[in-house]
């Protein structure tokens, strides 16, 4: 059944992907001395302290991910790159030390319902 639509997916997990810099997967980084499979996403979101909070605050929140797979998806003339990620749990996996460095514990995984993000040119 060919109705003129064309879907093509290219897996870039082995060699990585370049969008202004190189992105690689965790499985590739496991065999290297230098890693480049971690990314950070800053999202503007509504934050509340509890269900009863009547004064939500809009603010930026940082999320940290580990890239598991990199897919280039083409559907007719639409092309995009997707990163399949494991998200670090913000409550237990991220700390700011006394010198204001962000420490990310990549073994603290959370947010498993949302695996994909669109890679952009930033």
mmCIF file with all atom_site columns, C-alpha atoms in Angstrom:
data_model
loop_
_atom_site.group_PDB
_atom_site.id
_atom_site.type_symbol
_atom_site.label_atom_id
_atom_site.label_alt_id
_atom_site.label_comp_id
_atom_site.label_asym_id
_atom_site.label_entity_id
_atom_site.label_seq_id
_atom_site.pdbx_PDB_ins_code
_atom_site.Cartn_x
_atom_site.Cartn_y
_atom_site.Cartn_z
_atom_site.occupancy
_atom_site.B_iso_or_equiv
_atom_site.pdbx_formal_charge
_atom_site.auth_seq_id
_atom_site.auth_comp_id
_atom_site.auth_asym_id
_atom_site.auth_atom_id
_atom_site.pdbx_PDB_model_num
ATOM 1   C CA . UNK A 1 1   ? 0.000  0.000  0.000  1.00 0.00 ? 1   UNK A CA 1
ATOM 2   C CA . UNK A 1 2   ? 1.862  3.067  -1.246 1.00 0.00 ? 2   UNK A CA 1
ATOM 3   C CA . UNK A 1 3   ? -0.080 6.305  -0.903 1.00 0.00 ? 3   UNK A CA 1
ATOM 4   C CA . UNK A 1 4   ? 2.844  8.605  -1.661 1.00 0.00 ? 4   UNK A CA 1
ATOM 5   C CA . UNK A 1 5   ? 3.973  9.065  1.932  1.00 0.00 ? 5   UNK A CA 1
ATOM 6   C CA . UNK A 1 6   ? 7.570  8.305  2.787  1.00 0.00 ? 6   UNK A CA 1
ATOM 7   C CA . UNK A 1 7   ? 8.876  7.715  6.313  1.00 0.00 ? 7   UNK A CA 1
ATOM 8   C CA . UNK A 1 8   ? 12.601 7.243  6.833  1.00 0.00 ? 8   UNK A CA 1
ATOM 9   C CA . UNK A 1 9   ? 14.438 6.855  10.151 1.00 0.00 ? 9   UNK A CA 1
ATOM 10  C CA . UNK A 1 10  ? 18.234 6.912  10.357 1.00 0.00 ? 10  UNK A CA 1
ATOM 11  C CA . UNK A 1 11  ? 19.847 5.704  13.585 1.00 0.00 ? 11  UNK A CA 1
ATOM 12  C CA . UNK A 1 12  ? 22.866 7.863  14.520 1.00 0.00 ? 12  UNK A CA 1
ATOM 13  C CA . UNK A 1 13  ? 23.558 6.066  17.815 1.00 0.00 ? 13  UNK A CA 1
ATOM 14  C CA . UNK A 1 14  ? 26.903 4.599  16.713 1.00 0.00 ? 14  UNK A CA 1
ATOM 15  C CA . UNK A 1 15  ? 28.547 7.645  15.149 1.00 0.00 ? 15  UNK A CA 1
ATOM 16  C CA . UNK A 1 16  ? 26.718 10.459 16.928 1.00 0.00 ? 16  UNK A CA 1
ATOM 17  C CA . UNK A 1 17  ? 25.203 13.595 15.454 1.00 0.00 ? 17  UNK A CA 1
ATOM 18  C CA . UNK A 1 18  ? 26.469 17.135 14.834 1.00 0.00 ? 18  UNK A CA 1
ATOM 19  C CA . UNK A 1 19  ? 24.345 20.221 15.539 1.00 0.00 ? 19  UNK A CA 1
ATOM 20  C CA . UNK A 1 20  ? 26.879 22.962 16.329 1.00 0.00 ? 20  UNK A CA 1
ATOM 21  C CA . UNK A 1 21  ? 28.659 20.369 18.486 1.00 0.00 ? 21  UNK A CA 1
ATOM 22  C CA . UNK A 1 22  ? 28.869 16.574 18.708 1.00 0.00 ? 22  UNK A CA 1
ATOM 23  C CA . UNK A 1 23  ? 26.236 14.543 20.542 1.00 0.00 ? 23  UNK A CA 1
ATOM 24  C CA . UNK A 1 24  ? 26.785 10.891 21.371 1.00 0.00 ? 24  UNK A CA 1
ATOM 25  C CA . UNK A 1 25  ? 24.930 8.115  23.167 1.00 0.00 ? 25  UNK A CA 1
ATOM 26  C CA . UNK A 1 26  ? 25.648 6.735  26.623 1.00 0.00 ? 26  UNK A CA 1
ATOM 27  C CA . UNK A 1 27  ? 26.592 3.328  25.164 1.00 0.00 ? 27  UNK A CA 1
ATOM 28  C CA . UNK A 1 28  ? 29.285 4.969  23.000 1.00 0.00 ? 28  UNK A CA 1
ATOM 29  C CA . UNK A 1 29  ? 30.561 7.073  25.898 1.00 0.00 ? 29  UNK A CA 1
ATOM 30  C CA . UNK A 1 30  ? 30.917 3.969  28.091 1.00 0.00 ? 30  UNK A CA 1
ATOM 31  C CA . UNK A 1 31  ? 33.949 3.000  25.975 1.00 0.00 ? 31  UNK A CA 1
ATOM 32  C CA . UNK A 1 32  ? 35.566 6.468  25.817 1.00 0.00 ? 32  UNK A CA 1
ATOM 33  C CA . UNK A 1 33  ? 37.619 8.627  28.153 1.00 0.00 ? 33  UNK A CA 1
ATOM 34  C CA . UNK A 1 34  ? 35.637 11.762 27.190 1.00 0.00 ? 34  UNK A CA 1
ATOM 35  C CA . UNK A 1 35  ? 31.849 11.759 27.440 1.00 0.00 ? 35  UNK A CA 1
ATOM 36  C CA . UNK A 1 36  ? 29.349 13.797 25.450 1.00 0.00 ? 36  UNK A CA 1
ATOM 37  C CA . UNK A 1 37  ? 26.003 12.084 26.044 1.00 0.00 ? 37  UNK A CA 1
ATOM 38  C CA . UNK A 1 38  ? 24.649 14.425 28.713 1.00 0.00 ? 38  UNK A CA 1
ATOM 39  C CA . UNK A 1 39  ? 22.467 17.398 27.844 1.00 0.00 ? 39  UNK A CA 1
ATOM 40  C CA . UNK A 1 40  ? 20.594 20.082 29.749 1.00 0.00 ? 40  UNK A CA 1
ATOM 41  C CA . UNK A 1 41  ? 17.188 21.502 28.859 1.00 0.00 ? 41  UNK A CA 1
ATOM 42  C CA . UNK A 1 42  ? 15.864 24.757 30.352 1.00 0.00 ? 42  UNK A CA 1
ATOM 43  C CA . UNK A 1 43  ? 12.062 24.984 30.319 1.00 0.00 ? 43  UNK A CA 1
ATOM 44  C CA . UNK A 1 44  ? 9.763  27.785 31.425 1.00 0.00 ? 44  UNK A CA 1
ATOM 45  C CA . UNK A 1 45  ? 7.088  26.174 33.554 1.00 0.00 ? 45  UNK A CA 1
ATOM 46  C CA . UNK A 1 46  ? 4.466  26.877 36.199 1.00 0.00 ? 46  UNK A CA 1
ATOM 47  C CA . UNK A 1 47  ? 5.694  25.862 39.650 1.00 0.00 ? 47  UNK A CA 1
ATOM 48  C CA . UNK A 1 48  ? 3.461  25.252 42.659 1.00 0.00 ? 48  UNK A CA 1
ATOM 49  C CA . UNK A 1 49  ? 4.334  24.261 46.213 1.00 0.00 ? 49  UNK A CA 1
ATOM 50  C CA . UNK A 1 50  ? 1.279  22.024 46.723 1.00 0.00 ? 50  UNK A CA 1
ATOM 51  C CA . UNK A 1 51  ? -2.121 21.148 45.259 1.00 0.00 ? 51  UNK A CA 1
ATOM 52  C CA . UNK A 1 52  ? -3.677 23.939 47.342 1.00 0.00 ? 52  UNK A CA 1
ATOM 53  C CA . UNK A 1 53  ? -1.180 26.583 46.152 1.00 0.00 ? 53  UNK A CA 1
ATOM 54  C CA . UNK A 1 54  ? -3.189 29.617 44.939 1.00 0.00 ? 54  UNK A CA 1
ATOM 55  C CA . UNK A 1 55  ? -0.106 31.564 43.780 1.00 0.00 ? 55  UNK A CA 1
ATOM 56  C CA . UNK A 1 56  ? 1.750  29.574 41.124 1.00 0.00 ? 56  UNK A CA 1
ATOM 57  C CA . UNK A 1 57  ? 5.016  31.062 39.907 1.00 0.00 ? 57  UNK A CA 1
ATOM 58  C CA . UNK A 1 58  ? 6.239  30.998 36.300 1.00 0.00 ? 58  UNK A CA 1
ATOM 59  C CA . UNK A 1 59  ? 9.967  30.319 36.188 1.00 0.00 ? 59  UNK A CA 1
ATOM 60  C CA . UNK A 1 60  ? 12.783 28.509 34.447 1.00 0.00 ? 60  UNK A CA 1
ATOM 61  C CA . UNK A 1 61  ? 13.631 24.978 35.488 1.00 0.00 ? 61  UNK A CA 1
ATOM 62  C CA . UNK A 1 62  ? 16.651 22.953 34.355 1.00 0.00 ? 62  UNK A CA 1
ATOM 63  C CA . UNK A 1 63  ? 16.390 19.303 33.369 1.00 0.00 ? 63  UNK A CA 1
ATOM 64  C CA . UNK A 1 64  ? 19.333 16.966 32.772 1.00 0.00 ? 64  UNK A CA 1
ATOM 65  C CA . UNK A 1 65  ? 19.273 13.986 30.417 1.00 0.00 ? 65  UNK A CA 1
ATOM 66  C CA . UNK A 1 66  ? 21.436 11.134 29.170 1.00 0.00 ? 66  UNK A CA 1
ATOM 67  C CA . UNK A 1 67  ? 21.125 10.384 25.442 1.00 0.00 ? 67  UNK A CA 1
ATOM 68  C CA . UNK A 1 68  ? 20.313 6.714  24.738 1.00 0.00 ? 68  UNK A CA 1
ATOM 69  C CA . UNK A 1 69  ? 19.524 6.910  20.988 1.00 0.00 ? 69  UNK A CA 1
ATOM 70  C CA . UNK A 1 70  ? 19.735 9.533  18.242 1.00 0.00 ? 70  UNK A CA 1
ATOM 71  C CA . UNK A 1 71  ? 17.256 9.285  15.376 1.00 0.00 ? 71  UNK A CA 1
ATOM 72  C CA . UNK A 1 72  ? 16.950 11.418 12.262 1.00 0.00 ? 72  UNK A CA 1
ATOM 73  C CA . UNK A 1 73  ? 13.306 11.219 11.169 1.00 0.00 ? 73  UNK A CA 1
ATOM 74  C CA . UNK A 1 74  ? 12.154 12.204 7.678  1.00 0.00 ? 74  UNK A CA 1
ATOM 75  C CA . UNK A 1 75  ? 8.483  12.206 6.686  1.00 0.00 ? 75  UNK A CA 1
ATOM 76  C CA . UNK A 1 76  ? 7.968  13.513 3.161  1.00 0.00 ? 76  UNK A CA 1
ATOM 77  C CA . UNK A 1 77  ? 9.539  17.010 3.358  1.00 0.00 ? 77  UNK A CA 1
ATOM 78  C CA . UNK A 1 78  ? 9.590  17.223 7.185  1.00 0.00 ? 78  UNK A CA 1
ATOM 79  C CA . UNK A 1 79  ? 12.952 16.385 8.814  1.00 0.00 ? 79  UNK A CA 1
ATOM 80  C CA . UNK A 1 80  ? 13.953 16.464 12.473 1.00 0.00 ? 80  UNK A CA 1
ATOM 81  C CA . UNK A 1 81  ? 16.366 14.829 14.889 1.00 0.00 ? 81  UNK A CA 1
ATOM 82  C CA . UNK A 1 82  ? 15.117 13.183 18.082 1.00 0.00 ? 82  UNK A CA 1
ATOM 83  C CA . UNK A 1 83  ? 17.120 12.303 21.180 1.00 0.00 ? 83  UNK A CA 1
ATOM 84  C CA . UNK A 1 84  ? 15.758 9.383  23.193 1.00 0.00 ? 84  UNK A CA 1
ATOM 85  C CA . UNK A 1 85  ? 16.819 10.197 26.748 1.00 0.00 ? 85  UNK A CA 1
ATOM 86  C CA . UNK A 1 86  ? 16.781 9.065  30.329 1.00 0.00 ? 86  UNK A CA 1
ATOM 87  C CA . UNK A 1 87  ? 15.962 12.027 32.568 1.00 0.00 ? 87  UNK A CA 1
ATOM 88  C CA . UNK A 1 88  ? 17.761 12.650 35.846 1.00 0.00 ? 88  UNK A CA 1
ATOM 89  C CA . UNK A 1 89  ? 15.473 13.050 38.862 1.00 0.00 ? 89  UNK A CA 1
ATOM 90  C CA . UNK A 1 90  ? 15.738 16.740 39.865 1.00 0.00 ? 90  UNK A CA 1
ATOM 91  C CA . UNK A 1 91  ? 14.958 16.243 43.572 1.00 0.00 ? 91  UNK A CA 1
ATOM 92  C CA . UNK A 1 92  ? 17.644 13.643 44.333 1.00 0.00 ? 92  UNK A CA 1
ATOM 93  C CA . UNK A 1 93  ? 19.962 13.707 41.319 1.00 0.00 ? 93  UNK A CA 1
ATOM 94  C CA . UNK A 1 94  ? 20.926 17.391 41.073 1.00 0.00 ? 94  UNK A CA 1
ATOM 95  C CA . UNK A 1 95  ? 22.808 19.459 43.650 1.00 0.00 ? 95  UNK A CA 1
ATOM 96  C CA . UNK A 1 96  ? 24.549 22.839 43.659 1.00 0.00 ? 96  UNK A CA 1
ATOM 97  C CA . UNK A 1 97  ? 27.819 22.790 45.618 1.00 0.00 ? 97  UNK A CA 1
ATOM 98  C CA . UNK A 1 98  ? 29.277 25.658 47.692 1.00 0.00 ? 98  UNK A CA 1
ATOM 99  C CA . UNK A 1 99  ? 31.197 26.965 44.635 1.00 0.00 ? 99  UNK A CA 1
ATOM 100 C CA . UNK A 1 100 ? 27.915 27.038 42.631 1.00 0.00 ? 100 UNK A CA 1
ATOM 101 C CA . UNK A 1 101 ? 28.850 24.088 40.411 1.00 0.00 ? 101 UNK A CA 1
ATOM 102 C CA . UNK A 1 102 ? 25.936 21.882 39.366 1.00 0.00 ? 102 UNK A CA 1
ATOM 103 C CA . UNK A 1 103 ? 26.531 18.245 40.318 1.00 0.00 ? 103 UNK A CA 1
ATOM 104 C CA . UNK A 1 104 ? 24.402 15.720 38.416 1.00 0.00 ? 104 UNK A CA 1
ATOM 105 C CA . UNK A 1 105 ? 24.114 12.109 39.616 1.00 0.00 ? 105 UNK A CA 1
ATOM 106 C CA . UNK A 1 106 ? 23.386 10.230 36.385 1.00 0.00 ? 106 UNK A CA 1
ATOM 107 C CA . UNK A 1 107 ? 22.280 7.126  38.300 1.00 0.00 ? 107 UNK A CA 1
ATOM 108 C CA . UNK A 1 108 ? 19.194 8.965  39.684 1.00 0.00 ? 108 UNK A CA 1
ATOM 109 C CA . UNK A 1 109 ? 16.726 8.417  36.831 1.00 0.00 ? 109 UNK A CA 1
ATOM 110 C CA . UNK A 1 110 ? 13.194 9.859  36.775 1.00 0.00 ? 110 UNK A CA 1
ATOM 111 C CA . UNK A 1 111 ? 10.486 11.200 34.403 1.00 0.00 ? 111 UNK A CA 1
ATOM 112 C CA . UNK A 1 112 ? 10.338 7.910  32.459 1.00 0.00 ? 112 UNK A CA 1
ATOM 113 C CA . UNK A 1 113 ? 7.084  8.861  30.695 1.00 0.00 ? 113 UNK A CA 1
ATOM 114 C CA . UNK A 1 114 ? 8.812  11.441 28.495 1.00 0.00 ? 114 UNK A CA 1
ATOM 115 C CA . UNK A 1 115 ? 11.639 9.780  26.590 1.00 0.00 ? 115 UNK A CA 1
ATOM 116 C CA . UNK A 1 116 ? 12.064 11.982 23.500 1.00 0.00 ? 116 UNK A CA 1
ATOM 117 C CA . UNK A 1 117 ? 13.151 15.560 22.899 1.00 0.00 ? 117 UNK A CA 1
ATOM 118 C CA . UNK A 1 118 ? 13.637 17.353 19.598 1.00 0.00 ? 118 UNK A CA 1
ATOM 119 C CA . UNK A 1 119 ? 17.234 18.324 18.938 1.00 0.00 ? 119 UNK A CA 1
ATOM 120 C CA . UNK A 1 120 ? 17.443 21.957 17.843 1.00 0.00 ? 120 UNK A CA 1
ATOM 121 C CA . UNK A 1 121 ? 20.125 24.264 16.618 1.00 0.00 ? 121 UNK A CA 1
ATOM 122 C CA . UNK A 1 122 ? 20.005 26.277 19.859 1.00 0.00 ? 122 UNK A CA 1
#
